[in-house]
PDB file of C-alpha atoms in Angstrom:
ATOM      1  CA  UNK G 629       5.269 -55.600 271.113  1.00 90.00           C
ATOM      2  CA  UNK G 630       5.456 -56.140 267.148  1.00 93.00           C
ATOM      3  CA  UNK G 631       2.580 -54.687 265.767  1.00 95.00           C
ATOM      4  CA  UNK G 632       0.602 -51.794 263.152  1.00 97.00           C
ATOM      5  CA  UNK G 633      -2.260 -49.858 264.521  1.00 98.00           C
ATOM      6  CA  UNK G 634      -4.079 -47.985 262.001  1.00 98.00           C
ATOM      7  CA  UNK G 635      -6.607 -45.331 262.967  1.00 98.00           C
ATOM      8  CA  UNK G 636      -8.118 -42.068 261.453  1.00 98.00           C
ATOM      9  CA  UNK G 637     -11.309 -44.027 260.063  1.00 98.00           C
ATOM     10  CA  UNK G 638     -14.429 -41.982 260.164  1.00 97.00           C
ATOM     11  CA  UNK G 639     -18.142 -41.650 258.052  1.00 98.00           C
ATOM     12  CA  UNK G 640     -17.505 -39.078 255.349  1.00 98.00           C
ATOM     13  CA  UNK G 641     -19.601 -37.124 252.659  1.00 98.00           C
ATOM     14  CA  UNK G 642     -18.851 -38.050 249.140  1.00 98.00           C
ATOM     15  CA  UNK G 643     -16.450 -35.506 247.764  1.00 98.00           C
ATOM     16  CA  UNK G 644     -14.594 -35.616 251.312  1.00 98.00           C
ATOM     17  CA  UNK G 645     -11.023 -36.326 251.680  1.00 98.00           C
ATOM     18  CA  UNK G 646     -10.095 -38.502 254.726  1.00 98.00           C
ATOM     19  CA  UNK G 647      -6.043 -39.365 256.332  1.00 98.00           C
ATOM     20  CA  UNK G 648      -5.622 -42.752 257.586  1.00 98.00           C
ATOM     21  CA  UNK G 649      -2.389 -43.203 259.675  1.00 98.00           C
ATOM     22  CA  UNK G 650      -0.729 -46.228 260.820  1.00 98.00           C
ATOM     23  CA  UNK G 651       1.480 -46.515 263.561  1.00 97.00           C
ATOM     24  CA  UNK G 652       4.210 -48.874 263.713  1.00 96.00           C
ATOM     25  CA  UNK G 653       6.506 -50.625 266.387  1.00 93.00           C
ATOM     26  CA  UNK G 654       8.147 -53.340 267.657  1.00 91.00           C
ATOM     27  CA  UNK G 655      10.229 -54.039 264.622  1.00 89.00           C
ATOM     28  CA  UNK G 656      12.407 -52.294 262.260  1.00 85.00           C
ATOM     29  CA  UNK G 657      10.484 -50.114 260.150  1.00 83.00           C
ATOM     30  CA  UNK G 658      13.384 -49.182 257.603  1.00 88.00           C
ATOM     31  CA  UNK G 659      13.548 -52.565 255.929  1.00 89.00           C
ATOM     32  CA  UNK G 660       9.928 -53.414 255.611  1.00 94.00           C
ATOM     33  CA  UNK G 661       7.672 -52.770 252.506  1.00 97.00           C
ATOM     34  CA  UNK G 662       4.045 -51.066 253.851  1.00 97.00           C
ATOM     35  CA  UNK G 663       1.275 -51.706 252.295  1.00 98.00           C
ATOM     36  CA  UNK G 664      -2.423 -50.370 252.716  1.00 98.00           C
ATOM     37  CA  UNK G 665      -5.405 -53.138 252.027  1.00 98.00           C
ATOM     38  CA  UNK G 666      -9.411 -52.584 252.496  1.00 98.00           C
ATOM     39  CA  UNK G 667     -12.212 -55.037 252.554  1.00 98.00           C
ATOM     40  CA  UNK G 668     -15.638 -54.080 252.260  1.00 96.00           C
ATOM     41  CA  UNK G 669     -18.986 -56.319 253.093  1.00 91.00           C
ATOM     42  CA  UNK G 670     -19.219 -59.320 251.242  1.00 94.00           C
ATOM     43  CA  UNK G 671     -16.072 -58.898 248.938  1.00 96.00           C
ATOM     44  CA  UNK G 672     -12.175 -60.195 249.202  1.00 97.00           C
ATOM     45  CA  UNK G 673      -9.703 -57.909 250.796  1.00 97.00           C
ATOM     46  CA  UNK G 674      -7.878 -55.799 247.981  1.00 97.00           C
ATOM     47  CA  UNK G 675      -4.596 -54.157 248.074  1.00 98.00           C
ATOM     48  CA  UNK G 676      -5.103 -50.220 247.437  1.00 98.00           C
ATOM     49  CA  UNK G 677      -1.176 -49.159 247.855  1.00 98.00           C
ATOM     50  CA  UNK G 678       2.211 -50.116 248.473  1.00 98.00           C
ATOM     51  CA  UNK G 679       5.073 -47.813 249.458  1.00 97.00           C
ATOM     52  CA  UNK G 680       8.635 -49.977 249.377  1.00 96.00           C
ATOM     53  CA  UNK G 681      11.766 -49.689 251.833  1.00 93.00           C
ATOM     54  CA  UNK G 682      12.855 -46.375 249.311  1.00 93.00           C
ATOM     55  CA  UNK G 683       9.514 -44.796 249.183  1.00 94.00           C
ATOM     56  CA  UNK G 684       8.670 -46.612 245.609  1.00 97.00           C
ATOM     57  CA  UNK G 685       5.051 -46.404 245.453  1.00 98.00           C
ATOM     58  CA  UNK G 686       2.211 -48.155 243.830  1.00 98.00           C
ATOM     59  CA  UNK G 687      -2.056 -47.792 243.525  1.00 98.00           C
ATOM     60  CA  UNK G 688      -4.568 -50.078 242.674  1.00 98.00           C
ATOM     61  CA  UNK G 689      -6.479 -48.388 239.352  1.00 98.00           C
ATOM     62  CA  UNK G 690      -9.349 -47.944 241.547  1.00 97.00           C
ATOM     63  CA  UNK G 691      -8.018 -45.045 243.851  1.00 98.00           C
ATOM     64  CA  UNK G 692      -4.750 -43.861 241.132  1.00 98.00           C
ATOM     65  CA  UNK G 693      -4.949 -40.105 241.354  1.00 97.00           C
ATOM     66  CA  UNK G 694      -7.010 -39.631 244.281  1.00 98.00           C
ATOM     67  CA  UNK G 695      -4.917 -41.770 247.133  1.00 98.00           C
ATOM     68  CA  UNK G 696      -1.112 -40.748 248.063  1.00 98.00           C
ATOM     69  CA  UNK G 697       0.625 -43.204 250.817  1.00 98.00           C
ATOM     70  CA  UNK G 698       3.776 -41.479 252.382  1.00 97.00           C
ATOM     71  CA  UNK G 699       5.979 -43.291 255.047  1.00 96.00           C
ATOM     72  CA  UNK G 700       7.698 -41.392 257.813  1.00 94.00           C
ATOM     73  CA  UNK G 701      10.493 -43.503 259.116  1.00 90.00           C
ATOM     74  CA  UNK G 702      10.978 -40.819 262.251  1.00 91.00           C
ATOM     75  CA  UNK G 703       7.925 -41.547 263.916  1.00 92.00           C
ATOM     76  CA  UNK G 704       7.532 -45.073 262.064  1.00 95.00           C
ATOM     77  CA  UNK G 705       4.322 -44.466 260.475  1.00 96.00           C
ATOM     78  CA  UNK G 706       2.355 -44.917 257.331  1.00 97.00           C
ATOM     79  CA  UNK G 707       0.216 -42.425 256.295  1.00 98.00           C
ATOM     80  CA  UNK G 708      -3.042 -42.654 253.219  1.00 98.00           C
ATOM     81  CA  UNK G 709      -4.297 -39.560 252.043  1.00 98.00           C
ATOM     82  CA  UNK G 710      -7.358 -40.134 250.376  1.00 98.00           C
ATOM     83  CA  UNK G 711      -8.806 -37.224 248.241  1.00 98.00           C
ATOM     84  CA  UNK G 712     -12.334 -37.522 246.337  1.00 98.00           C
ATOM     85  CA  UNK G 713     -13.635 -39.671 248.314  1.00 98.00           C
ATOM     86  CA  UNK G 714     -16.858 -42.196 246.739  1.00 98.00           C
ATOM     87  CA  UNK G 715     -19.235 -44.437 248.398  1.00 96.00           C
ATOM     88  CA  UNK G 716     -17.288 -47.256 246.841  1.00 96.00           C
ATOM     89  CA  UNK G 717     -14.525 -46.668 249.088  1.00 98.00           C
ATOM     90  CA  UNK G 718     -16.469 -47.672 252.003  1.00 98.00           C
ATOM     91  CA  UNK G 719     -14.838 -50.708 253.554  1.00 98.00           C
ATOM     92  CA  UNK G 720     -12.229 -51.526 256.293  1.00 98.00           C
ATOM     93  CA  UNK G 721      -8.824 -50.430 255.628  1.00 98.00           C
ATOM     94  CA  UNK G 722      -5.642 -52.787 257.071  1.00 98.00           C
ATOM     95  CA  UNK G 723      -2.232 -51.534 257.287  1.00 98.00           C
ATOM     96  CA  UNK G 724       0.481 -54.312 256.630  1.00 98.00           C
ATOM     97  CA  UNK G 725       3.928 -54.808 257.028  1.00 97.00           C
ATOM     98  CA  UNK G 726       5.785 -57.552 255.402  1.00 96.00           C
ATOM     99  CA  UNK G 727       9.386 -58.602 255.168  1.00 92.00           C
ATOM    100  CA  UNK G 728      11.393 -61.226 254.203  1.00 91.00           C
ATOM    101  CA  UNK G 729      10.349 -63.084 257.184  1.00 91.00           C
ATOM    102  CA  UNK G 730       7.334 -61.390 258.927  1.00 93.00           C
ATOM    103  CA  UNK G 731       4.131 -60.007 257.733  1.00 96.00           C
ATOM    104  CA  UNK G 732       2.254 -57.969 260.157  1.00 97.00           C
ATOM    105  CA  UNK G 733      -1.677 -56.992 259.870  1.00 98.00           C
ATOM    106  CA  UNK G 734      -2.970 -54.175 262.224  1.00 97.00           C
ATOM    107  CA  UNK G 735      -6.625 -54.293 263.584  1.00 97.00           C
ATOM    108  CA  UNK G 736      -8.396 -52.204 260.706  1.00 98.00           C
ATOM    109  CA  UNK G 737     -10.134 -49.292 260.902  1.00 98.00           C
ATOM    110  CA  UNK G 738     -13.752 -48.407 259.428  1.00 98.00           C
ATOM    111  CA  UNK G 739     -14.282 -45.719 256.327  1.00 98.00           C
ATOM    112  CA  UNK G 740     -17.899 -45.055 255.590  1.00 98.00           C
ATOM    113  CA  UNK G 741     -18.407 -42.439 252.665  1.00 98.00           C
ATOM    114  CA  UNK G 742     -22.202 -41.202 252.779  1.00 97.00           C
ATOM    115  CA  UNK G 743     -24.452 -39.075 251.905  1.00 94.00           C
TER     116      UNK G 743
END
């Protein structure tokens, strides 16, 4: 079955640092670029990183410095490390994976930063 399955989601103290991991299979891992997104209430889904078929990676201003994505092509996953955590990073967070030809969304998974 082609599909991404993130998990690792969890409520978190400001200051925290939380891992997200997303699990791939079904489909060639190697050639497709990963990419994480979140969405919280009320606003459009925003792209927070992108690391390419090399391991080129990129950050949305919002998290540069305090996010790291890392892929691990033995056990096909995706990983987020997110450092510093603020309550602005609350939202869902969506693991894709996109090629020439397919573009794959996982289920999401929930990151609540709270005092």
């Amino acid at each position: 079955q082609v599909q991404v399955v993130e998990s690792g989601g969890d409520l978190v103290q400001p200051g925290s640092s939380l891992r997200l991991s997303c699990a791939a299979s079904g489909f060639t891992f190697t050639v497709f670029t990963m990419r994480w997104y979140r969405q919280a209430p009320g606003r459009e889904r925003e792209l927070v990183a992108t690391i390419g078929r090399n391991g080129e990676t990129t950050y949305a201003d919002s998290v540069k410095g305090r996010f790291a994505i890392s892929r691990h092509a033995a056990n096909q996953t995706v990983t987020l490390q997110m450092n510093s955590l603020v309550s602005e990073d609350t939202a869902v967070y969506f693991c894709n994976a996109r090629s020439l030809t397919r573009d794959i969304w996982g289920q999401g998974t929930q990151v609540t930063v709270s005092s």
